[in-house]
mmCIF file of C-alpha atoms and ligand atoms in Angstrom:
data_model
loop_
_atom_site.group_PDB
_atom_site.id
_atom_site.type_symbol
_atom_site.label_atom_id
_atom_site.label_comp_id
_atom_site.label_asym_id
_atom_site.label_seq_id
_atom_site.Cartn_x
_atom_site.Cartn_y
_atom_site.Cartn_z
ATOM 1 C CA MET S 6 42.454 28.907 -66.710
ATOM 2 C CA ALA S 7 40.484 29.438 -69.946
ATOM 3 C CA LYS S 8 37.345 31.504 -69.509
ATOM 4 C CA ILE S 9 34.661 29.152 -70.783
ATOM 5 C CA ALA S 10 31.038 30.167 -70.304
ATOM 6 C CA MET S 11 27.871 28.134 -70.621
ATOM 7 C CA TYR S 12 24.622 29.904 -71.515
ATOM 8 C CA PRO S 13 21.845 27.452 -70.632
ATOM 9 C CA GLY S 14 18.224 27.849 -71.642
ATOM 10 C CA THR S 15 15.287 26.302 -73.421
ATOM 11 C CA PHE S 16 15.478 28.712 -76.384
ATOM 12 C CA ASP S 17 11.974 27.845 -77.588
ATOM 13 C CA PRO S 18 12.581 29.780 -79.740
ATOM 14 C CA LEU S 19 15.702 31.938 -79.809
ATOM 15 C CA THR S 20 14.716 35.611 -79.619
ATOM 16 C CA ASN S 21 16.663 38.795 -80.303
ATOM 17 C CA GLY S 22 16.896 39.183 -76.523
ATOM 18 C CA HIS S 23 18.858 35.913 -76.191
ATOM 19 C CA LEU S 24 21.015 36.923 -79.170
ATOM 20 C CA ASP S 25 21.714 40.278 -77.560
ATOM 21 C CA ILE S 26 23.078 38.453 -74.488
ATOM 22 C CA ILE S 27 25.215 36.136 -76.644
ATOM 23 C CA LYS S 28 26.667 39.083 -78.607
ATOM 24 C CA ARG S 29 27.572 40.910 -75.393
ATOM 25 C CA CYS S 30 29.436 37.820 -74.141
ATOM 26 C CA VAL S 31 31.395 37.076 -77.311
ATOM 27 C CA PRO S 32 34.203 39.564 -76.507
ATOM 28 C CA LEU S 33 34.254 38.641 -72.804
ATOM 29 C CA PHE S 34 34.945 34.898 -72.863
ATOM 30 C CA GLU S 35 37.290 32.615 -74.747
ATOM 31 C CA LYS S 36 34.500 30.186 -75.504
ATOM 32 C CA ILE S 37 30.721 30.392 -75.092
ATOM 33 C CA ILE S 38 28.721 27.215 -75.123
ATOM 34 C CA VAL S 39 25.056 27.883 -75.696
ATOM 35 C CA ALA S 40 23.468 24.835 -74.104
ATOM 36 C CA VAL S 41 19.939 23.939 -75.143
ATOM 37 C CA ALA S 42 18.130 22.182 -72.310
ATOM 38 C CA LYS S 43 16.072 19.108 -73.069
ATOM 39 C CA ASN S 44 13.228 20.414 -70.959
ATOM 40 C CA PRO S 45 10.125 18.360 -71.787
ATOM 41 C CA SER S 46 8.213 19.838 -68.841
ATOM 42 C CA LYS S 47 8.136 23.148 -70.745
ATOM 43 C CA LYS S 48 6.385 21.372 -73.667
ATOM 44 C CA PRO S 49 8.492 23.149 -76.296
ATOM 45 C CA MET S 50 6.950 24.085 -79.633
ATOM 46 C CA LEU S 51 10.198 23.452 -81.529
ATOM 47 C CA SER S 52 12.157 20.212 -81.417
ATOM 48 C CA ILE S 53 15.616 20.213 -79.953
ATOM 49 C CA GLU S 54 17.093 19.863 -83.479
ATOM 50 C CA GLU S 55 15.108 22.885 -84.681
ATOM 51 C CA ARG S 56 16.238 25.004 -81.732
ATOM 52 C CA VAL S 57 19.855 23.963 -82.283
ATOM 53 C CA SER S 58 19.707 24.695 -86.005
ATOM 54 C CA ILE S 59 18.412 28.252 -85.373
ATOM 55 C CA LEU S 60 21.179 28.880 -82.857
ATOM 56 C CA GLU S 61 23.838 27.468 -85.185
ATOM 57 C CA GLU S 62 22.737 29.731 -88.002
ATOM 58 C CA GLU S 63 22.509 32.858 -85.856
ATOM 59 C CA THR S 64 25.912 32.355 -84.202
ATOM 60 C CA SER S 65 27.772 31.196 -87.318
ATOM 61 C CA THR S 66 29.687 34.490 -87.611
ATOM 62 C CA PHE S 67 31.259 34.130 -84.154
ATOM 63 C CA ASP S 68 34.318 31.964 -83.889
ATOM 64 C CA ASN S 69 34.103 31.312 -80.132
ATOM 65 C CA THR S 70 30.558 29.963 -79.796
ATOM 66 C CA GLU S 71 29.358 26.357 -79.827
ATOM 67 C CA ILE S 72 25.853 24.966 -79.565
ATOM 68 C CA HIS S 73 25.306 21.940 -77.346
ATOM 69 C CA VAL S 74 22.322 19.988 -76.059
ATOM 70 C CA PHE S 75 22.160 18.860 -72.450
ATOM 71 C CA GLU S 76 19.881 17.206 -69.951
ATOM 72 C CA GLY S 77 20.153 16.853 -66.215
ATOM 73 C CA LEU S 78 21.807 19.373 -63.954
ATOM 74 C CA THR S 79 23.246 22.506 -65.536
ATOM 75 C CA VAL S 80 26.262 22.533 -63.194
ATOM 76 C CA GLU S 81 27.051 18.912 -64.033
ATOM 77 C CA TYR S 82 27.084 19.709 -67.722
ATOM 78 C CA ALA S 83 29.187 22.821 -67.032
ATOM 79 C CA ASN S 84 31.658 20.591 -65.215
ATOM 80 C CA LYS S 85 31.717 18.100 -68.045
ATOM 81 C CA ILE S 86 32.588 20.735 -70.646
ATOM 82 C CA GLY S 87 35.002 22.653 -68.411
ATOM 83 C CA ALA S 88 32.825 25.781 -68.169
ATOM 84 C CA ASN S 89 33.635 27.961 -65.174
ATOM 85 C CA TYR S 90 30.890 30.527 -65.790
ATOM 86 C CA LEU S 91 27.131 30.293 -66.244
ATOM 87 C CA LEU S 92 25.555 33.140 -68.194
ATOM 88 C CA ARG S 93 22.069 34.413 -67.465
ATOM 89 C CA GLY S 94 20.186 37.463 -68.656
ATOM 90 C CA LEU S 95 18.319 39.732 -66.237
ATOM 91 C CA ARG S 96 15.562 41.568 -68.055
ATOM 92 C CA ALA S 97 13.752 43.174 -65.141
ATOM 93 C CA VAL S 98 13.511 43.043 -61.359
ATOM 94 C CA SER S 99 10.927 40.292 -61.752
ATOM 95 C CA ASP S 100 13.646 37.945 -63.099
ATOM 96 C CA PHE S 101 15.842 38.554 -60.104
ATOM 97 C CA GLU S 102 14.256 36.340 -57.469
ATOM 98 C CA PHE S 103 14.171 33.204 -59.609
ATOM 99 C CA GLU S 104 17.649 33.868 -61.004
ATOM 100 C CA LEU S 105 19.040 34.446 -57.513
ATOM 101 C CA GLN S 106 17.561 31.151 -56.308
ATOM 102 C CA MET S 107 19.015 29.317 -59.284
ATOM 103 C CA ALA S 108 22.433 30.934 -58.892
ATOM 104 C CA MET S 109 22.536 30.098 -55.171
ATOM 105 C CA MET S 110 21.419 26.514 -55.756
ATOM 106 C CA ASN S 111 23.965 26.104 -58.537
ATOM 107 C CA ARG S 112 26.686 27.514 -56.277
ATOM 108 C CA GLU S 113 25.662 25.055 -53.570
ATOM 109 C CA LEU S 114 25.887 22.218 -56.074
ATOM 110 C CA ASN S 115 29.188 23.387 -57.537
ATOM 111 C CA PRO S 116 31.007 26.325 -55.913
ATOM 112 C CA GLU S 117 33.556 26.366 -58.747
ATOM 113 C CA VAL S 118 31.013 27.650 -61.271
ATOM 114 C CA GLU S 119 30.292 31.374 -61.098
ATOM 115 C CA THR S 120 26.999 32.805 -62.412
ATOM 116 C CA PHE S 121 27.445 35.886 -64.565
ATOM 117 C CA PHE S 122 24.383 38.127 -65.113
ATOM 118 C CA LEU S 123 23.988 40.394 -68.113
ATOM 119 C CA VAL S 124 21.323 42.952 -68.895
ATOM 120 C CA PRO S 125 19.949 42.906 -72.449
ATOM 121 C CA ASP S 126 19.164 46.058 -74.394
ATOM 122 C CA ALA S 127 16.128 47.913 -72.992
ATOM 123 C CA GLN S 128 14.079 47.135 -76.109
ATOM 124 C CA TYR S 129 14.145 43.437 -75.081
ATOM 125 C CA SER S 130 13.382 43.945 -71.386
ATOM 126 C CA PHE S 131 9.769 42.801 -71.828
ATOM 127 C CA LEU S 132 10.462 40.040 -74.329
ATOM 128 C CA SER S 133 10.061 36.310 -73.663
ATOM 129 C CA SER S 134 9.852 33.316 -75.961
ATOM 130 C CA SER S 135 6.247 32.615 -74.885
ATOM 131 C CA LEU S 136 5.094 36.170 -75.581
ATOM 132 C CA ALA S 137 6.843 36.236 -78.950
ATOM 133 C CA LYS S 138 5.196 32.891 -79.868
ATOM 134 C CA GLU S 139 1.790 34.177 -78.816
ATOM 135 C CA VAL S 140 2.119 37.351 -80.901
ATOM 136 C CA TYR S 141 3.290 35.218 -83.853
ATOM 137 C CA ARG S 142 0.392 32.771 -83.443
ATOM 138 C CA LEU S 143 -2.109 35.624 -83.388
ATOM 139 C CA GLY S 144 -0.688 37.153 -86.556
ATOM 140 C CA GLY S 145 1.192 40.095 -85.021
ATOM 141 C CA ASN S 146 4.459 41.390 -86.410
ATOM 142 C CA VAL S 147 7.349 39.712 -84.602
ATOM 143 C CA GLU S 148 10.184 40.802 -86.891
ATOM 144 C CA GLN S 149 11.696 43.066 -84.255
ATOM 145 C CA PHE S 150 11.679 40.289 -81.659
ATOM 146 C CA MET S 151 13.062 37.296 -83.518
ATOM 147 C CA PRO S 152 15.998 36.664 -85.829
ATOM 148 C CA ASN S 153 15.310 35.579 -89.431
ATOM 149 C CA SER S 154 16.092 31.925 -88.840
ATOM 150 C CA THR S 155 13.565 31.744 -85.982
ATOM 151 C CA LEU S 156 10.903 33.346 -88.159
ATOM 152 C CA ARG S 157 11.676 30.993 -91.033
ATOM 153 C CA MET S 158 11.499 27.961 -88.719
ATOM 154 C CA LEU S 159 8.162 29.071 -87.243
ATOM 155 C CA ASP S 160 6.747 29.655 -90.735
ATOM 156 C CA GLN S 161 7.942 26.208 -91.812
ATOM 157 C CA LYS S 162 6.555 24.585 -88.680
ATOM 158 C CA THR S 163 3.140 26.195 -88.969
ATOM 159 C CA GLY S 164 2.940 26.011 -92.782
ATOM 160 C CA LYS S 165 2.596 29.802 -93.200
HETATM 161 N N1 COA A 7 15.669 37.785 -74.003
HETATM 162 C C1 COA A 7 14.464 37.275 -74.223
HETATM 163 N N2 COA A 7 13.893 36.363 -73.447
HETATM 164 C C2 COA A 7 14.598 35.953 -72.398
HETATM 165 C C3 COA A 7 15.866 36.446 -72.099
HETATM 166 C C4 COA A 7 16.400 37.411 -72.951
HETATM 167 N N3 COA A 7 17.607 37.949 -72.754
HETATM 168 N N4 COA A 7 16.298 35.849 -70.983
HETATM 169 C C5 COA A 7 15.337 35.017 -70.605
HETATM 170 N N5 COA A 7 14.304 35.086 -71.459
HETATM 171 C C6 COA A 7 13.040 34.376 -71.376
HETATM 172 C C7 COA A 7 13.005 33.147 -72.194
HETATM 173 O O1 COA A 7 12.576 33.451 -73.488
HETATM 174 C C8 COA A 7 12.029 32.298 -71.431
HETATM 175 O O2 COA A 7 10.737 32.644 -71.784
HETATM 176 P P1 COA A 7 9.555 31.585 -71.697
HETATM 177 O O3 COA A 7 9.480 31.133 -70.280
HETATM 178 O O4 COA A 7 8.427 32.388 -72.149
HETATM 179 O O5 COA A 7 9.883 30.455 -72.622
HETATM 180 C C9 COA A 7 12.264 32.715 -70.001
HETATM 181 O O6 COA A 7 12.861 33.964 -70.053
HETATM 182 C C10 COA A 7 13.210 31.841 -69.264
HETATM 183 O O7 COA A 7 13.970 31.195 -70.208
HETATM 184 P P2 COA A 7 15.460 30.762 -70.181
HETATM 185 O O8 COA A 7 16.370 31.847 -69.792
HETATM 186 O O9 COA A 7 15.717 30.098 -71.480
HETATM 187 O O10 COA A 7 15.466 29.798 -69.017
HETATM 188 P P3 COA A 7 14.622 28.535 -68.920
HETATM 189 O O11 COA A 7 13.707 28.722 -67.784
HETATM 190 O O12 COA A 7 14.030 28.142 -70.199
HETATM 191 O O13 COA A 7 15.777 27.518 -68.635
HETATM 192 C C11 COA A 7 17.381 26.437 -67.263
HETATM 193 C C12 COA A 7 16.286 27.448 -67.383
HETATM 194 C C13 COA A 7 17.484 25.457 -68.411
HETATM 195 C C14 COA A 7 18.687 27.206 -67.184
HETATM 196 C C15 COA A 7 17.116 25.735 -65.923
HETATM 197 O O14 COA A 7 15.813 25.197 -65.928
HETATM 198 C C16 COA A 7 18.095 24.654 -65.648
HETATM 199 O O15 COA A 7 19.223 24.918 -65.248
HETATM 200 N N6 COA A 7 17.672 23.383 -65.882
HETATM 201 C C17 COA A 7 18.520 22.229 -65.738
HETATM 202 C C18 COA A 7 18.186 21.488 -64.454
HETATM 203 C C19 COA A 7 18.873 22.101 -63.300
HETATM 204 O O16 COA A 7 20.087 22.219 -63.225
HETATM 205 N N7 COA A 7 18.063 22.501 -62.315
HETATM 206 C C20 COA A 7 18.557 23.156 -61.140
HETATM 207 C C21 COA A 7 18.683 24.619 -61.403
HETATM 208 S S1 COA A 7 19.115 25.460 -59.923
#
């Protein structure tokens, strides 16, 4: 069976921490589908098209990644695309409880899909999209937290 992994998230916006996880998975799976959740409850700053375009640019050098958009249950989408693994990053102990709950619920919903946890580089252990956006909004330097295409998109969006 082909090892196809789905990496679901809101990616509002993609940070170097997310990219670090994607890069670590590239040699481990035959195909990685980065799946951008239509998650209006999170009130994203970037549109779904903007988030997808950043991801497409930043993963263009990998030949086993695809960017998709999904709504509804993650495990249902995984089923639809034939993904047998869900990828999630664990940055710190504080992520664990929520991630454990999600993994258990997803297993309950579809026991065929295995959740695979990866730990990003220590320099990203405190990073989140919200924090990066806040630092950006307040004029701080976010170059070490975000890839170029994210920075360009934020500049375009905010008219900087
Ligand atoms: N580097 C940097 N930041 C990271 C990170 C990493 N390696 N891993 C997680 N984060 C941050 C994100 O930036 C995000 O920060 P924010 O909250 O400030 O925006 C936060 O951690 C969580 O983001 P993410 O990993 O993208 O998850 P999410 O909460 O946005 O998305 C879904 C979670 C989409 C996977 C989940 O809601 C889902 O499965 N939804 C579909 C509906 C469903 O199936 N529900 C049942 C689930 S059991």
